[in-house]
PDB file of C-alpha atoms in Angstrom:
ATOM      1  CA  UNK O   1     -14.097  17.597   7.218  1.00  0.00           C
ATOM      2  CA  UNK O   2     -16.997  18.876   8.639  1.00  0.00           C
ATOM      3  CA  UNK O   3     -19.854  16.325   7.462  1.00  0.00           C
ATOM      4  CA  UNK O   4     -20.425  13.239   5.585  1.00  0.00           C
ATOM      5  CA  UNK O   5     -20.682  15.092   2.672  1.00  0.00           C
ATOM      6  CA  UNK O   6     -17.425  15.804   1.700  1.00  0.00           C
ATOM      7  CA  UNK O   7     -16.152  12.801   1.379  1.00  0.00           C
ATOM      8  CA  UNK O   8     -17.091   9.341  -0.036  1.00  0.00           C
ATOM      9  CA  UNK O   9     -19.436   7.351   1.294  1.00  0.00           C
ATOM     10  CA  UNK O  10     -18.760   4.152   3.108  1.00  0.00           C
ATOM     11  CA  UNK O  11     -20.766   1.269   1.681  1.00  0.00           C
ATOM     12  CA  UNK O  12     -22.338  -1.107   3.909  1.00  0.00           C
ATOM     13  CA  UNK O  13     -21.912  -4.261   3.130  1.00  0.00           C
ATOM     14  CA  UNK O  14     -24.807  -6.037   4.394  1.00  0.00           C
ATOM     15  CA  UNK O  15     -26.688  -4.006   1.624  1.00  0.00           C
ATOM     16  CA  UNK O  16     -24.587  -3.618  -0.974  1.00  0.00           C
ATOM     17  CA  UNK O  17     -24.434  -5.735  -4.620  1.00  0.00           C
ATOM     18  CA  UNK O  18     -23.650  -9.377  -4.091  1.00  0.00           C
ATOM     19  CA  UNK O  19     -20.639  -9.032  -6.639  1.00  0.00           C
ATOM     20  CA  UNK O  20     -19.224  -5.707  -4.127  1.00  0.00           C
ATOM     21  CA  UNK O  21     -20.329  -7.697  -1.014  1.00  0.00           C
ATOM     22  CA  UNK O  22     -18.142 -10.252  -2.019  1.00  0.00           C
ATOM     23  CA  UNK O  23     -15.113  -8.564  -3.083  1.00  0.00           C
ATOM     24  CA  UNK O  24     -15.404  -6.730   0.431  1.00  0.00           C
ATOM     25  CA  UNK O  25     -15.347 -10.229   2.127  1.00  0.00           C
ATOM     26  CA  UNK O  26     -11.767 -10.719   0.861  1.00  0.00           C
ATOM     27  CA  UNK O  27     -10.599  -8.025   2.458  1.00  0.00           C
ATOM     28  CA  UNK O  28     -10.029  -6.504   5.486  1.00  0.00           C
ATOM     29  CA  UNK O  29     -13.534  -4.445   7.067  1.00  0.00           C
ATOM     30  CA  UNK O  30     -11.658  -0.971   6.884  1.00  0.00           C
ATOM     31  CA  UNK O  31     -13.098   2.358   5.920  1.00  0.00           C
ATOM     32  CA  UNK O  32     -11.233   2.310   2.862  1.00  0.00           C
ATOM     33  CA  UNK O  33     -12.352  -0.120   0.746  1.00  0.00           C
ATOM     34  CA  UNK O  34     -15.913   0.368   1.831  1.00  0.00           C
ATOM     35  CA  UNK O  35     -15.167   3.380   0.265  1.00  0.00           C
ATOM     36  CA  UNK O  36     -13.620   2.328  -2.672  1.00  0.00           C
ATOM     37  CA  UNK O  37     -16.352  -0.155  -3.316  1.00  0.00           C
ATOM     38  CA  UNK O  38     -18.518   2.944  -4.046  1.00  0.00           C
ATOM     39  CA  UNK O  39     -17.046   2.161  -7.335  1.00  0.00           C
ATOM     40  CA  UNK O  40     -19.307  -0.807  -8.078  1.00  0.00           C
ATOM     41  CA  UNK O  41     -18.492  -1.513 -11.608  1.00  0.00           C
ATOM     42  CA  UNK O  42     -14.807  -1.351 -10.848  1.00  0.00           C
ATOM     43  CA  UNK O  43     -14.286  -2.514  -6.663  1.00  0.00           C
ATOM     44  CA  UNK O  44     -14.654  -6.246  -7.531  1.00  0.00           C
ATOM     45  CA  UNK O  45     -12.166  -6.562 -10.283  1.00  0.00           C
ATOM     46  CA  UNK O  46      -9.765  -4.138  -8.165  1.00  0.00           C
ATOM     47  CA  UNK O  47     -10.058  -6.749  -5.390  1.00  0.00           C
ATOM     48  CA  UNK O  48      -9.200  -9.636  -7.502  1.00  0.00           C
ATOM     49  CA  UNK O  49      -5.989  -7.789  -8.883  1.00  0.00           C
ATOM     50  CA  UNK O  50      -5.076  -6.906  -5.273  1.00  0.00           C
ATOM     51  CA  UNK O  51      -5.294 -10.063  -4.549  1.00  0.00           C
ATOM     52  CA  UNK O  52      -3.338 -11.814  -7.583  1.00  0.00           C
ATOM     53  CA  UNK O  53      -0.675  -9.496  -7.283  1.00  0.00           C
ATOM     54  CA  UNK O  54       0.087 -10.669  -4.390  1.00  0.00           C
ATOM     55  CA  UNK O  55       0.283 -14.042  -4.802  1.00  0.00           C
ATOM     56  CA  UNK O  56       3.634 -15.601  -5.876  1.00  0.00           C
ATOM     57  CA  UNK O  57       5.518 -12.642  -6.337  1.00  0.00           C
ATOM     58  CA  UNK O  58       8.959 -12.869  -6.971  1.00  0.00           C
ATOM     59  CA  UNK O  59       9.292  -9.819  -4.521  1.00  0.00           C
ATOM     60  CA  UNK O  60       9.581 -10.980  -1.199  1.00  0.00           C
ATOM     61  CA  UNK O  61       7.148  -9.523   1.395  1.00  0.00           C
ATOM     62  CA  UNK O  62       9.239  -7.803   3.648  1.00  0.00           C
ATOM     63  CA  UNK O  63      10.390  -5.092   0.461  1.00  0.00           C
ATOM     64  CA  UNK O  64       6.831  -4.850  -1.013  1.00  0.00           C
ATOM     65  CA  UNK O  65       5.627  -3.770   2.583  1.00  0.00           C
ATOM     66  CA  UNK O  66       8.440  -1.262   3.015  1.00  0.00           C
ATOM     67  CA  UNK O  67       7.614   0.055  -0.314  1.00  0.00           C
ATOM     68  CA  UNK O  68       4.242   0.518   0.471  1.00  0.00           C
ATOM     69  CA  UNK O  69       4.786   2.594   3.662  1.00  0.00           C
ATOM     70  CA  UNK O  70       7.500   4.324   1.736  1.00  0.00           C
ATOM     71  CA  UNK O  71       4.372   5.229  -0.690  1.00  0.00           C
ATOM     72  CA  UNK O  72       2.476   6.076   2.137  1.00  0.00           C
ATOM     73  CA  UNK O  73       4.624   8.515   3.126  1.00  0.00           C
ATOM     74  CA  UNK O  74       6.085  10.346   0.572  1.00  0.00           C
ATOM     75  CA  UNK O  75       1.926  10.825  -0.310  1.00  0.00           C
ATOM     76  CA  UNK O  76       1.332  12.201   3.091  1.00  0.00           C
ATOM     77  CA  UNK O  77      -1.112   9.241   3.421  1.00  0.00           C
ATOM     78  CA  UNK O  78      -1.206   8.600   7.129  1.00  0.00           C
ATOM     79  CA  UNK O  79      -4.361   6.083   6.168  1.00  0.00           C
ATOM     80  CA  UNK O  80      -2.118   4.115   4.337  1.00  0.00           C
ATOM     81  CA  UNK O  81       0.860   4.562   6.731  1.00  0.00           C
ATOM     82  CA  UNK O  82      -1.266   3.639   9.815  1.00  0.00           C
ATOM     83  CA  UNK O  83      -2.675   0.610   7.983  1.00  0.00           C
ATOM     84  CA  UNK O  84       0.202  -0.633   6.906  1.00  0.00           C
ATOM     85  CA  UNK O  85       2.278  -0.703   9.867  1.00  0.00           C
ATOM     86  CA  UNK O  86       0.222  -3.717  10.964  1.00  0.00           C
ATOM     87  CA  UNK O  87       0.120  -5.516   7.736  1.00  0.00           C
ATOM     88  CA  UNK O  88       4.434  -4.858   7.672  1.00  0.00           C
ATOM     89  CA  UNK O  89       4.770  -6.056  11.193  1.00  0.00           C
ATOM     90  CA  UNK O  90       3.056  -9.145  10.124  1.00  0.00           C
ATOM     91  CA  UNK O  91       5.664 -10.362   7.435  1.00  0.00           C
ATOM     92  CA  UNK O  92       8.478  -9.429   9.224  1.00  0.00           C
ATOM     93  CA  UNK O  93       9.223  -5.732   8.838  1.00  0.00           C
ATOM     94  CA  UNK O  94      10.624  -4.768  11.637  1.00  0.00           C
ATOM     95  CA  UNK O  95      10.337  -1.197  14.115  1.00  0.00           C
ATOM     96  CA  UNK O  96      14.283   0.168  13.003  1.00  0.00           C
ATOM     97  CA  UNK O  97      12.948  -0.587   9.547  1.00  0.00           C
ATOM     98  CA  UNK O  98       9.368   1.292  10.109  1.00  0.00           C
ATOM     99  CA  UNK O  99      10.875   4.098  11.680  1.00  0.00           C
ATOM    100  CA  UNK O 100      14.122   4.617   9.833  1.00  0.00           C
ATOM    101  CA  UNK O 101      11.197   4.294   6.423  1.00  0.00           C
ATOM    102  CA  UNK O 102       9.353   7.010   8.146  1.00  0.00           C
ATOM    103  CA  UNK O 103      12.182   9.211   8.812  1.00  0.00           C
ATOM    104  CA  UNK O 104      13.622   8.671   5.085  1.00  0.00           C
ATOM    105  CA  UNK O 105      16.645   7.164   6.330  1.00  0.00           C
ATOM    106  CA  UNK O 106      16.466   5.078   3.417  1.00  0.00           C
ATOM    107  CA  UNK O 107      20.366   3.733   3.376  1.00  0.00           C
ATOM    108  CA  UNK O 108      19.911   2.944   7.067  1.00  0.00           C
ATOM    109  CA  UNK O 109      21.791  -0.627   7.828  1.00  0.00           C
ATOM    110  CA  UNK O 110      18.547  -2.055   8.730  1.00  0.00           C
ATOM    111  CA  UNK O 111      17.818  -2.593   5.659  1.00  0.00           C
ATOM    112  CA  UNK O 112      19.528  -4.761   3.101  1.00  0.00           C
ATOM    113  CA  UNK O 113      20.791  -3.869  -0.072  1.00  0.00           C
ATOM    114  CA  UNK O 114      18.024  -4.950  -1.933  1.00  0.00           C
ATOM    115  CA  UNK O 115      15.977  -3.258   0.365  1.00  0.00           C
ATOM    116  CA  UNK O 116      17.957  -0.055  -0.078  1.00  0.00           C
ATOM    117  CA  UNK O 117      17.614  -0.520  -3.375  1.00  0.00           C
ATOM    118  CA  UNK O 118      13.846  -1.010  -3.715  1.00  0.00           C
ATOM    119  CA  UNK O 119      13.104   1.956  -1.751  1.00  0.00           C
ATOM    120  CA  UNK O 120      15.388   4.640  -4.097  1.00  0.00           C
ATOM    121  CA  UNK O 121      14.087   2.893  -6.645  1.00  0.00           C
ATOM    122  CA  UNK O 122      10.214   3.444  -5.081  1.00  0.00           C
ATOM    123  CA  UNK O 123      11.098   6.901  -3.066  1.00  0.00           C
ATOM    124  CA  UNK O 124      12.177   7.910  -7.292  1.00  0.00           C
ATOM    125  CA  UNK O 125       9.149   6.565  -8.963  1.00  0.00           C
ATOM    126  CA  UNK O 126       6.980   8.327  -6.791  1.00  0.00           C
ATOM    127  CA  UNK O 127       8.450  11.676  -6.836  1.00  0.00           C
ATOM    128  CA  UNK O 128       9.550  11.826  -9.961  1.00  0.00           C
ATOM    129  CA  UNK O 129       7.360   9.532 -12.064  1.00  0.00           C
ATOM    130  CA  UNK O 130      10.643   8.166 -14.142  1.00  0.00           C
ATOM    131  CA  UNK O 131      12.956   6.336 -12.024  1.00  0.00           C
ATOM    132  CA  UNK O 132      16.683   7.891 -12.870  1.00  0.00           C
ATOM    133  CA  UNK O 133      19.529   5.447 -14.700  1.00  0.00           C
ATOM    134  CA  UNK O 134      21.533   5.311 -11.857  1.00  0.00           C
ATOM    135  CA  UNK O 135      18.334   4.240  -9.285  1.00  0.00           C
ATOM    136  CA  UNK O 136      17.659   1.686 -12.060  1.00  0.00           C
ATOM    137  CA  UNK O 137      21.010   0.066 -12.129  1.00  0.00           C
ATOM    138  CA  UNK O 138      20.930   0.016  -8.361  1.00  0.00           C
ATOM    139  CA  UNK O 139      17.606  -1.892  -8.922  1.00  0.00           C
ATOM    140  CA  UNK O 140      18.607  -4.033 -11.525  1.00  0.00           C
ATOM    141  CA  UNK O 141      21.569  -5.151  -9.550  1.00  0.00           C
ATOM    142  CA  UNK O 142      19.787  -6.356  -7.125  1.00  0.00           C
ATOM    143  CA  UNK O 143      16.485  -7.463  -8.553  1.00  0.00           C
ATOM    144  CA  UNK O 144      15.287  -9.514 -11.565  1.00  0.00           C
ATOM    145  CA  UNK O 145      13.274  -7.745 -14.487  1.00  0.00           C
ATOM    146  CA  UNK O 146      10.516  -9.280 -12.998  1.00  0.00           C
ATOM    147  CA  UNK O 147      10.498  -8.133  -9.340  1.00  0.00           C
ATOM    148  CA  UNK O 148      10.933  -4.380 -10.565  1.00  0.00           C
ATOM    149  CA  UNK O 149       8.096  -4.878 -12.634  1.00  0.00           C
ATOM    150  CA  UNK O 150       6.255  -6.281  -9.349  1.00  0.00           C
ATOM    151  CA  UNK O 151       7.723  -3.400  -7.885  1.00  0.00           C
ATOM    152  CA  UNK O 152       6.075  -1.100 -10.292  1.00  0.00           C
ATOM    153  CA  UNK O 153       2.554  -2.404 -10.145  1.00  0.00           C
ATOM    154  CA  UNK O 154       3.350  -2.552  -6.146  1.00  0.00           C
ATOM    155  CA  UNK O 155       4.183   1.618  -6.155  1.00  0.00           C
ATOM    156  CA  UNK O 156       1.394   2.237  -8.621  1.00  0.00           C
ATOM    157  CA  UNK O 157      -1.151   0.581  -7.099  1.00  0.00           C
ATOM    158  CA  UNK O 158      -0.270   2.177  -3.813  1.00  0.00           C
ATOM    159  CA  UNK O 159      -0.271   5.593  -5.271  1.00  0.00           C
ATOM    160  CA  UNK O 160      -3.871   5.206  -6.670  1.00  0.00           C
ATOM    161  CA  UNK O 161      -4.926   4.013  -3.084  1.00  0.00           C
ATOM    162  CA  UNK O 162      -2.803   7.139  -1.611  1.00  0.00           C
ATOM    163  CA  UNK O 163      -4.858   9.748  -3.838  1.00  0.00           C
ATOM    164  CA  UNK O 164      -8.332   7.443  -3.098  1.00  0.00           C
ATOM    165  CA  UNK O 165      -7.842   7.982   0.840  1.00  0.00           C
ATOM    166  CA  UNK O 166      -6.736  11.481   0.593  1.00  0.00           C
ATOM    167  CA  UNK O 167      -9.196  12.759  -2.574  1.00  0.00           C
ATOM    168  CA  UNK O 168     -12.071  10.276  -0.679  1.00  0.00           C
ATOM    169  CA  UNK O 169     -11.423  12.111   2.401  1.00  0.00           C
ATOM    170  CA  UNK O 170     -11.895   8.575   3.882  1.00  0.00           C
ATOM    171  CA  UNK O 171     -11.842   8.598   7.682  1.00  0.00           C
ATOM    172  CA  UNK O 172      -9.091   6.516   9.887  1.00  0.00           C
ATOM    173  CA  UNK O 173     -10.865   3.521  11.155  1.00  0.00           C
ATOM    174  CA  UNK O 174     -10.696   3.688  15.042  1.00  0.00           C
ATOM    175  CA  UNK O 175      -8.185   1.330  14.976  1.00  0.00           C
ATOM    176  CA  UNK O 176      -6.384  -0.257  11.908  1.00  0.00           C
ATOM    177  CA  UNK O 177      -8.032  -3.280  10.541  1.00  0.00           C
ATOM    178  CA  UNK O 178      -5.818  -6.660  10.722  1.00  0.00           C
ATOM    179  CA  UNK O 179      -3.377  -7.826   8.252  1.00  0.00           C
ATOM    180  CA  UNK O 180      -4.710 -10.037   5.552  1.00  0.00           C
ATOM    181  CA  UNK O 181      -1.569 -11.963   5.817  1.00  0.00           C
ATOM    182  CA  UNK O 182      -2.648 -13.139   9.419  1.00  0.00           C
ATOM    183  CA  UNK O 183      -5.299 -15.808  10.319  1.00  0.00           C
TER     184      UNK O 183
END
């Protein structure tokens, strides 16, 4: 990138829209989603989903995190990589798991079946848009209907933030912004 201009613009919140200035107070300050909230008409409800579909998932935290930076990843996201690392840290995740994730040693005995099984299920979904029968059944014998479904919007979600960082040409923050699971 050689200027501001070929990439999205990072709002400011002190003068943006009360309804954007608001949905950026619930997260994190991070160059992304002052970026994303470029999208006024769509950044606040975006934050509120975020923000439900975390809450009471059936999915424990540990596997939506590891899918996440398995997202990250295979999208060559190193926004969402970086910034994730902190937020997985902070539920648990732990290095074996970050590194073995980032190496694609996704069967490595850090993880637990479940978590094996969430990843081939995610690493699948992402490459190949349809998750295969046998990746399913892996899934499904280790997860509810519910929690793949989770999983689903988890991956999905986390692909459309992949392709905003990358397309938005958003800039790393200097350092990554804290996890919103942390006080």
């Amino acid at each position: 990138m050689s200027d501001n201009a070929d990439r999205l613009p990072l709002i400011d919140p002190g003068s943006a829209p009360a309804e954007v200035r608001a949905a950026l107070a619930k997260l994190p300050e991070v160059n992304l989603f002052r970026a994303m909230a470029s999208a006024t008409t769509v950044y606040p409800p975006f934050v509120d989903f975020l923000a439900t579909m975390f809450q009471d998932m059936e999915l424990d935290a540990r596997t939506v995190r590891l899918a996440v930076l398995l997202v990250g990843k295979l999208s060559d996201c190193h926004y969402v990589w970086r910034q994730n690392i902190v937020t997985a840290r902070s539920v648990g995740v732990s290095d074996e798991q970050i590194a073995a994730t980032e190496h694609g040693d996704l069967t490595a005995r850090c993880f637990s079946t479940k978590q094996r099984a969430a990843l081939a299920f995610t690493k699948d979904c992402v490459l190949n848009v349809e998750v295969g029968d046998s990746v399913y059944a892996a899934a499904a014998g280790e997860m509810s209907a519910r929690a793949i479904a989770e999983l689903l919007f988890v991956v999905g979600t986390y692909m459309l933030i992949c392709r905003f960082a990358r397309s938005g040409r958003v800039p790393l923050d200097k350092e990554p912004g804290p996890s919103p699971y942390v006080s």
